Coordinates of C-alpha atoms and ligand atoms in Angstrom, one line a residue:
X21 CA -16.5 15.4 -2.6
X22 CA -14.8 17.6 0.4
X23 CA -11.9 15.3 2.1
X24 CA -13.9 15.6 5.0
X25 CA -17.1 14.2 3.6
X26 CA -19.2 11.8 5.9
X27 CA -18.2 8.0 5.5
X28 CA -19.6 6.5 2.2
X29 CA -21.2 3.2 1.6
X30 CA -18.3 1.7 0.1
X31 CA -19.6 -1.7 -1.4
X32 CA -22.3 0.7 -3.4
X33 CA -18.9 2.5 -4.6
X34 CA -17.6 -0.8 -5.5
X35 CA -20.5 -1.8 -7.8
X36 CA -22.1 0.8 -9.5
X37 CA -19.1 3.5 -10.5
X38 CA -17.8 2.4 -13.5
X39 CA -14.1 2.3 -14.4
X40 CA -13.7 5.7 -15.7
X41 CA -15.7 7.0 -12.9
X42 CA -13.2 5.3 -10.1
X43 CA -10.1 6.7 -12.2
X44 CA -11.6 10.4 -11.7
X45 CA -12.9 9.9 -8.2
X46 CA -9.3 8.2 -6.6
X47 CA -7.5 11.6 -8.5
X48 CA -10.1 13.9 -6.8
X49 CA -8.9 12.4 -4.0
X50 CA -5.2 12.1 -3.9
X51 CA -5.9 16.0 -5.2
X52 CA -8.3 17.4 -2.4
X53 CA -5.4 15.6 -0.4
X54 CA -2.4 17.4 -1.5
X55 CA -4.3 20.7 -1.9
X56 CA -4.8 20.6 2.1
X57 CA -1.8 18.5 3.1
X58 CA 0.9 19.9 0.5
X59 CA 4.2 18.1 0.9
X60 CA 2.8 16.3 4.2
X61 CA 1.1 13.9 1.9
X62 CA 3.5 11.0 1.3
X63 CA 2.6 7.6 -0.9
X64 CA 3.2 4.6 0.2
X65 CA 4.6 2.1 -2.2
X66 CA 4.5 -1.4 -1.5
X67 CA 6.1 -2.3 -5.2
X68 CA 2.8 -4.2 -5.6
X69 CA 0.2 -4.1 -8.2
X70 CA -2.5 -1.4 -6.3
X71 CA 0.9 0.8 -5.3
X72 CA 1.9 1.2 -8.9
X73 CA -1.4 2.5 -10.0
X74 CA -1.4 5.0 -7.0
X75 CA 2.0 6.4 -7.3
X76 CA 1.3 6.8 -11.3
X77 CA -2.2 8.6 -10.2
X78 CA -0.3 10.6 -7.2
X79 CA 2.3 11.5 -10.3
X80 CA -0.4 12.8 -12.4
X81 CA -1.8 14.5 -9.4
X82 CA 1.6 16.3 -9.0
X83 CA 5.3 15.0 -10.1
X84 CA 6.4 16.6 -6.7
X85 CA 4.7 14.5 -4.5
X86 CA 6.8 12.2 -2.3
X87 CA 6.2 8.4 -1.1
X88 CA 8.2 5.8 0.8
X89 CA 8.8 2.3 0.0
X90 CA 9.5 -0.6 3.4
X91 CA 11.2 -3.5 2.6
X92 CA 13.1 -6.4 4.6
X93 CA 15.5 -8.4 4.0
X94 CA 13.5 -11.1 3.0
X95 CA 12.2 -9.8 -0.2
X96 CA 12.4 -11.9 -3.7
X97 CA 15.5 -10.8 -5.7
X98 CA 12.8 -9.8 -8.5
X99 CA 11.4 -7.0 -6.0
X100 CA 14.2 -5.7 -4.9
X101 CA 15.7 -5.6 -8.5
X102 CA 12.0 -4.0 -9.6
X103 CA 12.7 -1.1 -6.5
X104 CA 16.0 -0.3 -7.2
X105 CA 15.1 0.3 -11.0
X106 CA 12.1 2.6 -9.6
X107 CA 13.8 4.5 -6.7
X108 CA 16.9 5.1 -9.5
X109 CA 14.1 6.7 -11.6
X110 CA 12.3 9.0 -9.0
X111 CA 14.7 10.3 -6.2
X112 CA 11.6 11.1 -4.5
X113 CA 11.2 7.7 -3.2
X114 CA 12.8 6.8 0.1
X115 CA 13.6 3.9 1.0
X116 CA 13.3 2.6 4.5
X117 CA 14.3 -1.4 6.0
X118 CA 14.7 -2.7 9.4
X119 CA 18.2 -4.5 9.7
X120 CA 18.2 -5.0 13.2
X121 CA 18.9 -8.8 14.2
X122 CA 16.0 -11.1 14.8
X123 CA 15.8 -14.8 15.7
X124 CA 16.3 -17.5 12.8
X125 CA 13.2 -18.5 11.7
X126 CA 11.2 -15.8 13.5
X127 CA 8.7 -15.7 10.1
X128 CA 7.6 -19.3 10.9
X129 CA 7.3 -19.2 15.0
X130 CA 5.8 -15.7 15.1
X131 CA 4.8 -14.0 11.9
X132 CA 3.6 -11.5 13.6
X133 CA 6.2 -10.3 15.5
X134 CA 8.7 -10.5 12.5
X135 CA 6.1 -8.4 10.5
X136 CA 5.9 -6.1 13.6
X137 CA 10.0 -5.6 13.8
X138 CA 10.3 -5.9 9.5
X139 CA 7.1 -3.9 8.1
X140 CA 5.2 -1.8 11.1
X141 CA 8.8 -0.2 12.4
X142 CA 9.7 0.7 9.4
X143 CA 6.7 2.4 8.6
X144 CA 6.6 4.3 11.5
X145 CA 9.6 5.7 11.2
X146 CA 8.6 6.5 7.9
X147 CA 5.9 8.3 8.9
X148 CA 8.1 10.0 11.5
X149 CA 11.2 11.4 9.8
X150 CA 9.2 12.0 6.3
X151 CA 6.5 14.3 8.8
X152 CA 3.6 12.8 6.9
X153 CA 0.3 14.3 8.1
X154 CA -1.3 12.1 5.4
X155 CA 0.0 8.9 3.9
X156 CA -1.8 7.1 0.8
X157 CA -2.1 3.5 0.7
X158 CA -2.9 1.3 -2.1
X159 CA -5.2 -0.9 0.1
X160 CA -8.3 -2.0 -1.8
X161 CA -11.4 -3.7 0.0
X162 CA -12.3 -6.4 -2.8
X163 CA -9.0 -7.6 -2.3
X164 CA -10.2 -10.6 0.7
X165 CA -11.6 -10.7 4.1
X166 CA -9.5 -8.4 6.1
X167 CA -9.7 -5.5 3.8
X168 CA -13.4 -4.9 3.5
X169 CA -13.5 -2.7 6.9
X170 CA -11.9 0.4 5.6
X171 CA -12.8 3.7 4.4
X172 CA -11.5 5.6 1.4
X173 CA -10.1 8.3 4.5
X174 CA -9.6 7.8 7.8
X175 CA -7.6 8.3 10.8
X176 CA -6.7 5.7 12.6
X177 CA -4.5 6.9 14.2
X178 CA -4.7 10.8 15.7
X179 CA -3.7 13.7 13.6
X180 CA -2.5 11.2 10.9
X181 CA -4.6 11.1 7.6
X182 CA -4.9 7.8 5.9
X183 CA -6.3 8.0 2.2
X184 CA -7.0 5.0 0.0
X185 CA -8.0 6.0 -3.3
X186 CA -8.2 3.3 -4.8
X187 CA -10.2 1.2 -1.9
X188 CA -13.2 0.8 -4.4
X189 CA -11.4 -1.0 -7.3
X190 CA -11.8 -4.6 -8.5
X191 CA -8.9 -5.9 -9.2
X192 CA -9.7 -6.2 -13.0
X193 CA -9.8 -2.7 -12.9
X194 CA -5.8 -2.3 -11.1
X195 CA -4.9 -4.4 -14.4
X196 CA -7.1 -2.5 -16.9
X197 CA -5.2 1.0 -15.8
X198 CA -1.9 -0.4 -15.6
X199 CA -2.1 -1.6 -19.1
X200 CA -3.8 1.7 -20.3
X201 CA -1.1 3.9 -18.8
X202 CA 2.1 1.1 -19.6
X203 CA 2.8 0.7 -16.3
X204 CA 5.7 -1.5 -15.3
X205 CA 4.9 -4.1 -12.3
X206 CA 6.7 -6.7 -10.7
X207 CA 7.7 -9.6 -12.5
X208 CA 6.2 -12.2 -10.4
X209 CA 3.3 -10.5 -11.9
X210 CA 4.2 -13.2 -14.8
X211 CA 5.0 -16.1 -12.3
X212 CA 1.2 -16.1 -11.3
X213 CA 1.4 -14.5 -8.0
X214 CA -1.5 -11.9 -7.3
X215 CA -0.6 -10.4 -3.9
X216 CA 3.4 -9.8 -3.2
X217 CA 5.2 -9.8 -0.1
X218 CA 8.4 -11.7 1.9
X219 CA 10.0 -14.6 -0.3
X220 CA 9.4 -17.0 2.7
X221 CA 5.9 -16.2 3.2
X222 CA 4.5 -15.5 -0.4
X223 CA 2.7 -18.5 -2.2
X224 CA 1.4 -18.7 -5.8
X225 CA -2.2 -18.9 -5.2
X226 CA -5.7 -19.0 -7.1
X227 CA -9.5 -18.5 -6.3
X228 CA -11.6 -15.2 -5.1
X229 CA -9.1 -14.2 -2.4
X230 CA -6.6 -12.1 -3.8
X231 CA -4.4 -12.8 -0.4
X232 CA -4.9 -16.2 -0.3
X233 CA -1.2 -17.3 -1.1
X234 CA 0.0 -14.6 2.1
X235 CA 1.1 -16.7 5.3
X236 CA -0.2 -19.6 3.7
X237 CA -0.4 -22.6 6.6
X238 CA 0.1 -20.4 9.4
X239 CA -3.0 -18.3 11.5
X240 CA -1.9 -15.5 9.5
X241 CA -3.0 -17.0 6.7
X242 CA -4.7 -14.3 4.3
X243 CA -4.1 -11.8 6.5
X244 CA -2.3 -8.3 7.3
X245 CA 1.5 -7.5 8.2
X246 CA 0.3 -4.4 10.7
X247 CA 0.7 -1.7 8.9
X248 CA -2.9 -1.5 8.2
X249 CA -3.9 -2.7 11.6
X250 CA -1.4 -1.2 14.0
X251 CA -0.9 2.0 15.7
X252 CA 1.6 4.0 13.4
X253 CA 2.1 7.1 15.7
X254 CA 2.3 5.3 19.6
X255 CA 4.8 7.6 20.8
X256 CA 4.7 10.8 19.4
X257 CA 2.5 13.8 18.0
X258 CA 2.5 14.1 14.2
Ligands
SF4_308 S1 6.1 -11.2 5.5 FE1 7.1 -12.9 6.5 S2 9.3 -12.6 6.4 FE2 8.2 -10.7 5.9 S3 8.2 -9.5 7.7 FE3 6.3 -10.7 7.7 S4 6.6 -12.6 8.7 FE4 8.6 -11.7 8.3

């Protein structure tokens, strides 16, 4: 499996490779990666769930590998707590916010926009001073509606690799390695939330969709904060 290999049918992926199987296909991955990208492949770590499972298989890939965590100033005490116990473990991580001032409210009359200044700046400039070349995401198609148009590589945006190794996993199957491996997650984790994200706009939710309980009673509802979505690299060549 080259990292250049033609497009896959990923809901095949989904249902007939078995756990074992996904484990050694998303390290082949995050491995072909690094062997061609070096220290230009950063992680990306939301603190969720799919992240921690990615960073653990990025560690076992190679402990030097690097990754970069976005937050805001609206996180839940229990995430920030859960990052600053993980970035005082692995120096590796950076850590990048937005602190410039935005209208009261903004996460109510434009979601968008506030995830725009919060999360998709951030991430740039992530991108940008850490001279990534390929980033790894913990984004997973089975996990609702917006996330089933992706690819387990891509390039989105020019000359900047995107790999999500893990896009094929159910999220039983997130759980199943976590517990295997002893991996600490969040402790909303406990509170019943599946999908994490801003205190104001994170709900406890239940049903198929994973993201149900993101932006719940606005348009956003379900949906993405940009950095899946938007152009990363607008104004400069990685
Ligand atoms: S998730 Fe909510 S609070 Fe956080 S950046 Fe997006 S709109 Fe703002």
């Amino acid at each position: 499996m080259a990292l250049t290999a033609v497009q896959e049918d990923v809901k095949s992926l989904v249902e007939e490779l078995n756990f074992a199987e996904k484990v050694d296909r998303s390290l082949r991955l995050i491995e072909e990666a690094y062997e061609e990208y070096g220290d230009r492949l950063v992680v990306a770590n939301s603190l969720g769930k799919d992240s921690m499972v990615v960073w653990h298989l990025a560690k076992r890939v190679s402990p030097f590998i690097k990754g970069f965590i976005v937050t805001t100033r609206f996180k839940p005490k229990e995430t920030v707590e859960f990052m600053n116990r993980l970035v005082a473990r692995h120096s590796e991580l950076k850590v990048f916010r937005n602190d410039e001032p935005i209208p009261i409210g903004l996460y109510e009359t434009d979601p968008d926009r506030c995830c725009d200044i919060l999360k998709v700046e951030p991430t740039r400039r992530a991108i940008q001073e850490m001279n990534v070349a390929c980033w790894v995401t913990g984004l997973r198609c089975t996990e609702g509606r917006t996330r089933m148009d992706f690819q387990e590589i891509e390039e989105r945006d020019k000359g900047l690799i995107k790999l999500n190794p893990i896009l094929i996993w159910y999220e039983r199957e997130v759980w199943q390695y976590l517990a295997l491996h002893q991996v600490a997650v969040n402790p909303l984790y406990a509170k019943g939330y599946r999908s994490l994200g801003c205190e104001p706009c994170t709900r406890i939710s239940a049903g198929a969709d994973e993201r149900a309980g993101r932006w719940t009673g606005t348009s956003k509802c379900g949906g993405e904060c940009g950095i899946h979505t938007r152009p990363l690299v607008p104004d400069y060549q990685i």
